[in-house]
Coordinates of C-alpha atoms and ligand atoms in Angstrom, one line a residue:
X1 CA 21.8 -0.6 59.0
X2 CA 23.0 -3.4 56.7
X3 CA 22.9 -3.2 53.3
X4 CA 22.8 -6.7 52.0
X5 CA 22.6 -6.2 48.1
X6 CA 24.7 -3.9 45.5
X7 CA 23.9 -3.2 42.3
X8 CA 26.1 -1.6 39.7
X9 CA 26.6 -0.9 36.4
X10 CA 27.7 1.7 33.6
X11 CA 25.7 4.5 32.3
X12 CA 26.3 7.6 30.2
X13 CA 28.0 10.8 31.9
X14 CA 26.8 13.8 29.9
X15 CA 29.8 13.3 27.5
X16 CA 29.0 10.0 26.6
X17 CA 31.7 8.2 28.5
X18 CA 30.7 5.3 31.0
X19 CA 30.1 6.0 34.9
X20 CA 29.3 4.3 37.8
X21 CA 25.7 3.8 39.1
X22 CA 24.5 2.1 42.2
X23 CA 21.6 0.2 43.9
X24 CA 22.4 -0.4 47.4
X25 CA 19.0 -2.5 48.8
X26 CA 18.8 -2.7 52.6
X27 CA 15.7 -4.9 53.7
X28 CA 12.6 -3.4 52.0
X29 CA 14.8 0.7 51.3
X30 CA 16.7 1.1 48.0
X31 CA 18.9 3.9 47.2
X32 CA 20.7 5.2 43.9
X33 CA 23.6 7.1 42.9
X34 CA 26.1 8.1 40.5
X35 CA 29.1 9.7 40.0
X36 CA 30.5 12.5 38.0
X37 CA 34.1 12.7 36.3
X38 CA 36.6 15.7 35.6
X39 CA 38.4 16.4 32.2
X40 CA 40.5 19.3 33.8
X41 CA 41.5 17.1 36.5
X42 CA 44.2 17.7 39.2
X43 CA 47.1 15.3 40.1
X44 CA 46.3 15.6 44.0
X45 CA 42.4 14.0 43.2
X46 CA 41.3 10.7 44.8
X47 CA 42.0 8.1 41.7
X48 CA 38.8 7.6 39.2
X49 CA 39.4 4.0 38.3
X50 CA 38.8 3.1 34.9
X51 CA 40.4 1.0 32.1
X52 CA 42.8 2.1 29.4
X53 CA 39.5 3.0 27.1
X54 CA 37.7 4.4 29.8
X55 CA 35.9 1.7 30.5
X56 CA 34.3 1.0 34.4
X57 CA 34.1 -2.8 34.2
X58 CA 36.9 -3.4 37.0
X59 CA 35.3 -0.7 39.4
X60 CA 31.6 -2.1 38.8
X61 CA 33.6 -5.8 39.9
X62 CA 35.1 -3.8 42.9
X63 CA 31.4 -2.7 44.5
X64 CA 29.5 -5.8 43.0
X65 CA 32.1 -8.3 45.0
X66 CA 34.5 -6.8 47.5
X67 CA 32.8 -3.6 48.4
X68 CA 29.4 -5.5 48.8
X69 CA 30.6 -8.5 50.3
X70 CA 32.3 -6.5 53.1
X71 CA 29.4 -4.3 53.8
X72 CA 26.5 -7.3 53.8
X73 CA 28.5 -9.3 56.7
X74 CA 28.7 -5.6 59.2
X75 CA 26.1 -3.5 60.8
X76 CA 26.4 0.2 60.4
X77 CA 24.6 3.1 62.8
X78 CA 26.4 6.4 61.0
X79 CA 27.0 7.1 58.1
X80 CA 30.3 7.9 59.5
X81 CA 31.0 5.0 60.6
X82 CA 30.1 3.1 56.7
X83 CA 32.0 5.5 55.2
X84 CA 34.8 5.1 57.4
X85 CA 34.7 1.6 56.7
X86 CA 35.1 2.0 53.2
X87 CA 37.9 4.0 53.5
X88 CA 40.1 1.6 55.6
X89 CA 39.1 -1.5 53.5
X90 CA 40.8 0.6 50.5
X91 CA 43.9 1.1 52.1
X92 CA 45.2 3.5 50.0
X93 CA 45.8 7.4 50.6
X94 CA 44.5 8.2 47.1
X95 CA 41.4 5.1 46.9
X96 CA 43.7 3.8 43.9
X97 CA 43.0 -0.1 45.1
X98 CA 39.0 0.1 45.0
X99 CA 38.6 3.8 42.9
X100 CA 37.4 6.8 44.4
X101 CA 34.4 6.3 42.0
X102 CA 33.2 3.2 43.6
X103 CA 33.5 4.3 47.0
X104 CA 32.2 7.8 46.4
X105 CA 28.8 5.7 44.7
X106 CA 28.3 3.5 47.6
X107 CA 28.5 6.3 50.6
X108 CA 26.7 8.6 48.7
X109 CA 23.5 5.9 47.7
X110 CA 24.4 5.2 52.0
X111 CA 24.0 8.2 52.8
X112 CA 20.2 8.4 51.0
X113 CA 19.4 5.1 53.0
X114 CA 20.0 6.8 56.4
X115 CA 18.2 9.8 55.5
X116 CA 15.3 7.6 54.5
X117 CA 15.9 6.0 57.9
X118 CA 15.6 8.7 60.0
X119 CA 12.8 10.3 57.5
X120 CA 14.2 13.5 56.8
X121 CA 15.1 14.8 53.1
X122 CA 19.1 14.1 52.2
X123 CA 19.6 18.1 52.6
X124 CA 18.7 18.0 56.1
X125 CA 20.5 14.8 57.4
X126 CA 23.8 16.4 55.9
X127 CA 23.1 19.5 57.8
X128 CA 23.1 16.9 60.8
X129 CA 25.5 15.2 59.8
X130 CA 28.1 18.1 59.8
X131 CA 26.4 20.1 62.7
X132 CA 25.7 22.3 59.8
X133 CA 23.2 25.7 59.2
X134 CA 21.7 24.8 56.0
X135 CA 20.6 27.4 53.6
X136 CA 20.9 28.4 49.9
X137 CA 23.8 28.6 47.8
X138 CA 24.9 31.4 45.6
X139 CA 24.0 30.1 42.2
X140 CA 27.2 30.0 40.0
X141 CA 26.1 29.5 36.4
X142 CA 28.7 28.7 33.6
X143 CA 27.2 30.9 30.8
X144 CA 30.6 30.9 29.1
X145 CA 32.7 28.2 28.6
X146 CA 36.0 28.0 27.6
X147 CA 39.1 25.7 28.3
X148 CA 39.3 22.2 28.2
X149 CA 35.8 22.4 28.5
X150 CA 35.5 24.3 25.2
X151 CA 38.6 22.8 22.9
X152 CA 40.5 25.9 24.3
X153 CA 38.5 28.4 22.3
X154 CA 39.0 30.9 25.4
X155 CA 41.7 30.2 27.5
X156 CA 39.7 30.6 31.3
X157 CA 37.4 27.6 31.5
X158 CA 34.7 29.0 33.8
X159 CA 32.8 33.0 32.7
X160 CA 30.4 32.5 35.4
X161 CA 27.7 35.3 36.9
X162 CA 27.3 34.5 40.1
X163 CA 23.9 35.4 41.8
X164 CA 22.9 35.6 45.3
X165 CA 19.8 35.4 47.3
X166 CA 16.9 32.8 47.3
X167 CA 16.9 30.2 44.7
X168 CA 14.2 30.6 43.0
X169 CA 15.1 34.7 42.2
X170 CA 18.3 33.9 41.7
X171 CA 17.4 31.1 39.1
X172 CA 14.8 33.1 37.1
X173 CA 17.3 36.3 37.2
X174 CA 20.2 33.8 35.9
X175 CA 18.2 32.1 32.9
X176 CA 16.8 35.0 31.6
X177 CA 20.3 36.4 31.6
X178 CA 21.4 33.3 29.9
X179 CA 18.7 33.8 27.4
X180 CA 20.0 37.2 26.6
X181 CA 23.8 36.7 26.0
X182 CA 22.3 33.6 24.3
X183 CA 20.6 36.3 21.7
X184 CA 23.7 39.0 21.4
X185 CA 26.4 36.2 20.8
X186 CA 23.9 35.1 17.8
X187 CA 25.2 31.2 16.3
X188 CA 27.7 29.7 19.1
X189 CA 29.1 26.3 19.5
X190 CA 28.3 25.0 23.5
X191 CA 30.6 23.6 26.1
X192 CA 31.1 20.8 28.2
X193 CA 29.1 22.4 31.0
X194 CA 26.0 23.7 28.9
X195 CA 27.2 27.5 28.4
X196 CA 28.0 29.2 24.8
X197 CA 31.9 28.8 23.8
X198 CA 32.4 31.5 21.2
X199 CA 35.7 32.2 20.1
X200 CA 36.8 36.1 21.0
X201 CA 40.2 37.4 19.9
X202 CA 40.7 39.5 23.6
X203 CA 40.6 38.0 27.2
X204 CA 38.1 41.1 27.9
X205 CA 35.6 40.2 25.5
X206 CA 33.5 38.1 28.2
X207 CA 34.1 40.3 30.8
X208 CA 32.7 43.2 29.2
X209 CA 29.4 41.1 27.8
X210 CA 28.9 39.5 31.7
X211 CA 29.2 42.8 32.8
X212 CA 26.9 44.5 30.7
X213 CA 24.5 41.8 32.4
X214 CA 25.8 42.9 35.8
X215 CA 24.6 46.1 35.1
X216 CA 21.2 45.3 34.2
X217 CA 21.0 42.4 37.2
X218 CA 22.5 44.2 40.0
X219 CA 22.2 41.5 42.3
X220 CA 25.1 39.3 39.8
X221 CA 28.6 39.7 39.8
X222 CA 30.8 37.7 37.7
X223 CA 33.6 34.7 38.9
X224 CA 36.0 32.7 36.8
X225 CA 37.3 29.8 36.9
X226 CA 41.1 30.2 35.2
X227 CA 41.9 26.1 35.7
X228 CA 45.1 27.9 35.2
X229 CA 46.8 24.3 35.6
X230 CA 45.7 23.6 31.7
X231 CA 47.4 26.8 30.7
X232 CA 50.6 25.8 31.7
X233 CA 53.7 26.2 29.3
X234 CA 57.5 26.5 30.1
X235 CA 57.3 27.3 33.8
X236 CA 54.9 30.1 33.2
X237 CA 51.0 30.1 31.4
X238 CA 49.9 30.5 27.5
X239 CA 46.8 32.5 26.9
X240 CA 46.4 33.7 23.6
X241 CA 49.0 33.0 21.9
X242 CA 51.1 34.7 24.6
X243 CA 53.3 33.6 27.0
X244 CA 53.1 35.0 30.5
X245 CA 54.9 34.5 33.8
X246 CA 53.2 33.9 37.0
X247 CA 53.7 37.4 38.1
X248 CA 52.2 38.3 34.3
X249 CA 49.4 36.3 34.9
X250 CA 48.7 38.2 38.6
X251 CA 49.2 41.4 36.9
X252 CA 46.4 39.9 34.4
X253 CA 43.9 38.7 37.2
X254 CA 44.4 42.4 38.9
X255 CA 43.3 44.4 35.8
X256 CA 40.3 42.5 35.3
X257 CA 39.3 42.4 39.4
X258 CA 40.0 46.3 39.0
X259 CA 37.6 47.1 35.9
X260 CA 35.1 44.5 36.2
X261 CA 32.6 43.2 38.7
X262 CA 34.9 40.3 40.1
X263 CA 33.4 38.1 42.6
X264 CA 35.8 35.1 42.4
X265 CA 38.8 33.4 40.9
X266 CA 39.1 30.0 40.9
X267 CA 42.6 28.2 40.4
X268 CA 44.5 31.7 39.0
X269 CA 47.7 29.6 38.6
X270 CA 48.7 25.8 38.6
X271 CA 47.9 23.1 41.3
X272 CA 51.6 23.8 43.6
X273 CA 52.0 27.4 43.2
X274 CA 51.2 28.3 46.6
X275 CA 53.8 31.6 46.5
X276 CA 51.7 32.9 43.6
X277 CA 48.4 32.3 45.0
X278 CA 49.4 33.9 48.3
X279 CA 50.8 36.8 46.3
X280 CA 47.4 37.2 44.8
X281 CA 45.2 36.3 47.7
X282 CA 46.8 39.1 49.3
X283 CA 46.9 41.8 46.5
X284 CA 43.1 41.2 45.9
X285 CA 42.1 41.0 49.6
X286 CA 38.8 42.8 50.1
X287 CA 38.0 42.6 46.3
X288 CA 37.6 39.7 45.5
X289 CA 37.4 35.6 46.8
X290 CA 40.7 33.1 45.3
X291 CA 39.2 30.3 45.4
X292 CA 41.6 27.0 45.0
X293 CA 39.9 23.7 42.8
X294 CA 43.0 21.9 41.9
X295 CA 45.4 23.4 44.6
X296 CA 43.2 22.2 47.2
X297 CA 41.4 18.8 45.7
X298 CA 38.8 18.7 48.9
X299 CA 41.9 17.1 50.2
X300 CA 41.7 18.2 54.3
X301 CA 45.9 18.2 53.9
X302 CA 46.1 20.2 51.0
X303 CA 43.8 23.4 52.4
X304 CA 45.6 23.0 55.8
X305 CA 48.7 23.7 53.5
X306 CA 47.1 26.3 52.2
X307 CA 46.2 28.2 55.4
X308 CA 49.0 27.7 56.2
X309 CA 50.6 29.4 53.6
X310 CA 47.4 32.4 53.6
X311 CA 46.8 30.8 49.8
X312 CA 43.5 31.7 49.4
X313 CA 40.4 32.6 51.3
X314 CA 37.8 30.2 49.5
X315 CA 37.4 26.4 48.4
X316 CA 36.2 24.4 46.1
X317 CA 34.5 21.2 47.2
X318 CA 33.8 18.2 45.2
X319 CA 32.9 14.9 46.8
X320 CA 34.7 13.2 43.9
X321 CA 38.3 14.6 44.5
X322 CA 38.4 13.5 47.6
X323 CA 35.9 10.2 47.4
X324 CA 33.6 10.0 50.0
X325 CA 30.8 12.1 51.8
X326 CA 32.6 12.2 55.3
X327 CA 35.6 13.3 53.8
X328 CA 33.8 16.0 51.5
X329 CA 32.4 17.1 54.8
X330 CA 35.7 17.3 56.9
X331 CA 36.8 19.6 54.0
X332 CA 33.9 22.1 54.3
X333 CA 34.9 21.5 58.3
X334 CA 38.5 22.5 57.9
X335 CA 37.7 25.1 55.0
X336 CA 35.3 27.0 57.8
X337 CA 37.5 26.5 60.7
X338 CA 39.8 29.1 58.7
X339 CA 37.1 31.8 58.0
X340 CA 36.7 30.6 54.4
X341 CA 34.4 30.0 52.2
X342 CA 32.9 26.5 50.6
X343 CA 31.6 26.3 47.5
X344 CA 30.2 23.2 46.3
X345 CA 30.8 22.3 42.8
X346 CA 29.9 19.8 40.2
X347 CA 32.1 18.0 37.3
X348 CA 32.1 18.7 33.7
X349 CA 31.4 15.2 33.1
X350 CA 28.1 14.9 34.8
X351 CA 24.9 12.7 35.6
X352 CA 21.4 12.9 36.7
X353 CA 22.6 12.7 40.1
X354 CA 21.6 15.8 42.3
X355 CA 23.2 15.1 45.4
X356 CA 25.7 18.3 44.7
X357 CA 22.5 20.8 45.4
X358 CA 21.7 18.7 48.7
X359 CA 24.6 18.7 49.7
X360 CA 25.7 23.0 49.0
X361 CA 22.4 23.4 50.7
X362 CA 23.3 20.5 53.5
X363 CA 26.7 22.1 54.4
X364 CA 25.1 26.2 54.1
X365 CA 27.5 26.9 51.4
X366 CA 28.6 30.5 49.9
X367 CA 28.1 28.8 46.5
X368 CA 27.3 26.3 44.1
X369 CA 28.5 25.7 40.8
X370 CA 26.0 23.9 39.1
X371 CA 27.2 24.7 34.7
X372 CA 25.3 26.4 32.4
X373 CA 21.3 26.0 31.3
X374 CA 22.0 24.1 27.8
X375 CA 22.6 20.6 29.3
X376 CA 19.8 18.7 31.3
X377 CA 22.5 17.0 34.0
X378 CA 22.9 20.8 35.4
X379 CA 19.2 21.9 35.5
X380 CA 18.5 18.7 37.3
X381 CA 20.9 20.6 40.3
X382 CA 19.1 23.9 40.1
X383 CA 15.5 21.9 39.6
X384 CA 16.7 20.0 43.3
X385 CA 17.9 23.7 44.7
X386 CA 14.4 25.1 43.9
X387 CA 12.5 21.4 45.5
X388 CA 14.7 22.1 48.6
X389 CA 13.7 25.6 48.7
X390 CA 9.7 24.4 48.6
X391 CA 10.8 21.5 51.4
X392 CA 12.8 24.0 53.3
X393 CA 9.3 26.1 53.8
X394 CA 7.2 23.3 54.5
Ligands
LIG402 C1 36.4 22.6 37.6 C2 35.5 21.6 37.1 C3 34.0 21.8 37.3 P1 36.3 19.5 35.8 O1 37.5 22.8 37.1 O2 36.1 23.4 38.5 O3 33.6 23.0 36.7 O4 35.8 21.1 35.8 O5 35.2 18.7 36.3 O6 36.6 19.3 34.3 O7 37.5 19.4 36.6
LIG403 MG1 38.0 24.4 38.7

């Protein structure tokens, strides 16, 4: 395939800041896509280009000349080989020359292209793609946000109830839960990622009202997300006015996995403390999944690290920390060939874009983390999970 024409330019990501979006024309086929953006992002990411104001002028100049140029004068048959391409014509280790954001916009509008191609839906030519079984995610729904993500109002980012099972229960069991905590927390404030961010004056507070919803929707359990690097303070962590060291903080994470319903915990301490994730990997075996987001960045080094250091026993995987679909694949790749779990996850600075729920789907993940029901970037994800489900049966 050659794709003789790029378009690009800036839209809206749903906090109002600029993003990259992409037309890629190959003969008569067109294909879209944009690209999320952190806030609580790690220093091991893929670099997100963009001007001292935030601006994306340089990165839409990068895809509109360089990247396009390169592309119209070579013939691709993989999407492999494209995004392979890409890769070495940045150069870099972290995509600083051309941005992780351009290159991540281009393979993933490619990758639509050669779906269209081959005339299968995008789900099904990433399960291809990766020798993957697809099948549905675990719906992860943000119903209470906190962190950076909330002005710090709670000090865990992420109060998620995780749901299993097909989509379309799981999606209907989740929103009317949503609805309900919705009518009990009464006049809230929302987050970045569409859930309520109340202010409560324990660390329990949201653990005892998701699981009071556990109870009534016995096929939920609850996971977190601690994003523990933004609670960092004098070489321990800062939640509630207290100060804790690491071990503190385990002590912390083992309470709560012992009285509540704990499915998950995502990024318990800061992005390079492998000794205190492997302490708590361990202490929580059998209980419950430790998931690494920042530790890991979808980097394939950084979870080889990590097995090899028995860190955790789960990853997060976002196409954007790492900057291309093949690469976002090899993750999943590597994250199985240890026994661990993927979960596929969104940003908090999001678009209409729903190649996240093709791709959890794709890949056959554990999970997806898709935010909360308050924001119309993260139904559009569940709303493509419940189309793939209908596909899936045709
Ligand atoms: C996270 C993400 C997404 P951000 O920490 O897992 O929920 O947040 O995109 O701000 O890094
Ligand atoms: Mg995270």
């Amino acid at each position: 395939m050659r794709i003789d024409r790029i378009e690009a330019r800036a839209i809206s990501d749903s906090r109002g800041r600029p993003t990259v979006e992409v037309i890629l024309h190959a003969g008569t086929l067109r294909a879209m896509a944009s690209v999320p953006s952190g806030k609580s992002t790690g220093s091991h990411e893929a670099v997100e280009l963009r001007a001292a104001d935030g601006g994306v002028m340089k990165v839409l100049g990068n895809i509109t000349g360089e990247i396009a140029s390169e592309l119209a004068a070579r013939d691709f048959s993989t999407p492999d080989a494209l995004d392979g391409f890409l890769v070495d014509l940045d150069g870099t280790p972290d995509k600083a020359r051309l941005g992780a954001n351009a290159i991540l916009a281009v393979s993933i509008a490619s990758q639509r292209l050669f779906a269209e191609v081959d005339g299968v839906p995008l789900w099904k030519a990433i399960e291809k793609r990766g020798g993957f079984a697809a099948a549905p995610p675990q719906l992860y729904v943000n119903l209470i946000n906190g962190g950076a993500h909330a002005n710090f109002r709670l000090p865990f980012q992420e109060h998620m109830l995780v749901c299993k099972g097909k989509t379309s229960e799981a999606f209907a069991i989740v929103r009317t839960a949503f609805a309900k905590l919705g009518a009990r927390l009464g006049d809230v404030p929302m987050g970045d990622e569409g859930g309520y961010a109340p202010v409560f004056d324990t660390l329990e507070k949201p653990f005892e009202l998701l699981a009071s919803l556990v109870d009534e929707y016995p096929r939920t359990r609850i996971a977190i997300d601690a994003a523990a690097n933004e609670l960092r303070a004098n070489a321990g962590y800062d939640l509630l006015g207290k100060h804790l060291k690491p071990t503190q903080l385990a002590q912390v994470y083992e309470g709560l996995a012992a009285h509540f319903p704990l499915h998950s915990i995502e990024d318990p301490f800061s992005e390079d403390a492998s000794a205190d994730f492997a302490y708590l990997t361990d202490a929580l075996r059998g209980e419950c999944l430790v998931v690494g987001d920042d530790f890991t960045a979808t980097n394939p080094l950084r979870i080889e690290r990590a097995a090899r250091e028995q860190a955790i026993n789960a990853v997060l995987i976002k196409p954007n920390q790492i900057g291309s679909v093949k690469e976002a694949i090899e993750a999943v790749c590597i994250t199985r060939s240890y026994g661990w779990e993927p979960i596929c996850s969104h940003r908090s600075g999001e678009t209409m874009d729903t190649f996240i729920a093709d791709f959890a789907y794709g890949v056959g993940a554990h999970g997806i983390k898709a935010g909360g029901f308050a924001q119309k970037e993260r139904i559009a994800k569940y709303e493509r999970l419940l189309e793939i489900e209908r596909e899936a049966a045709e």
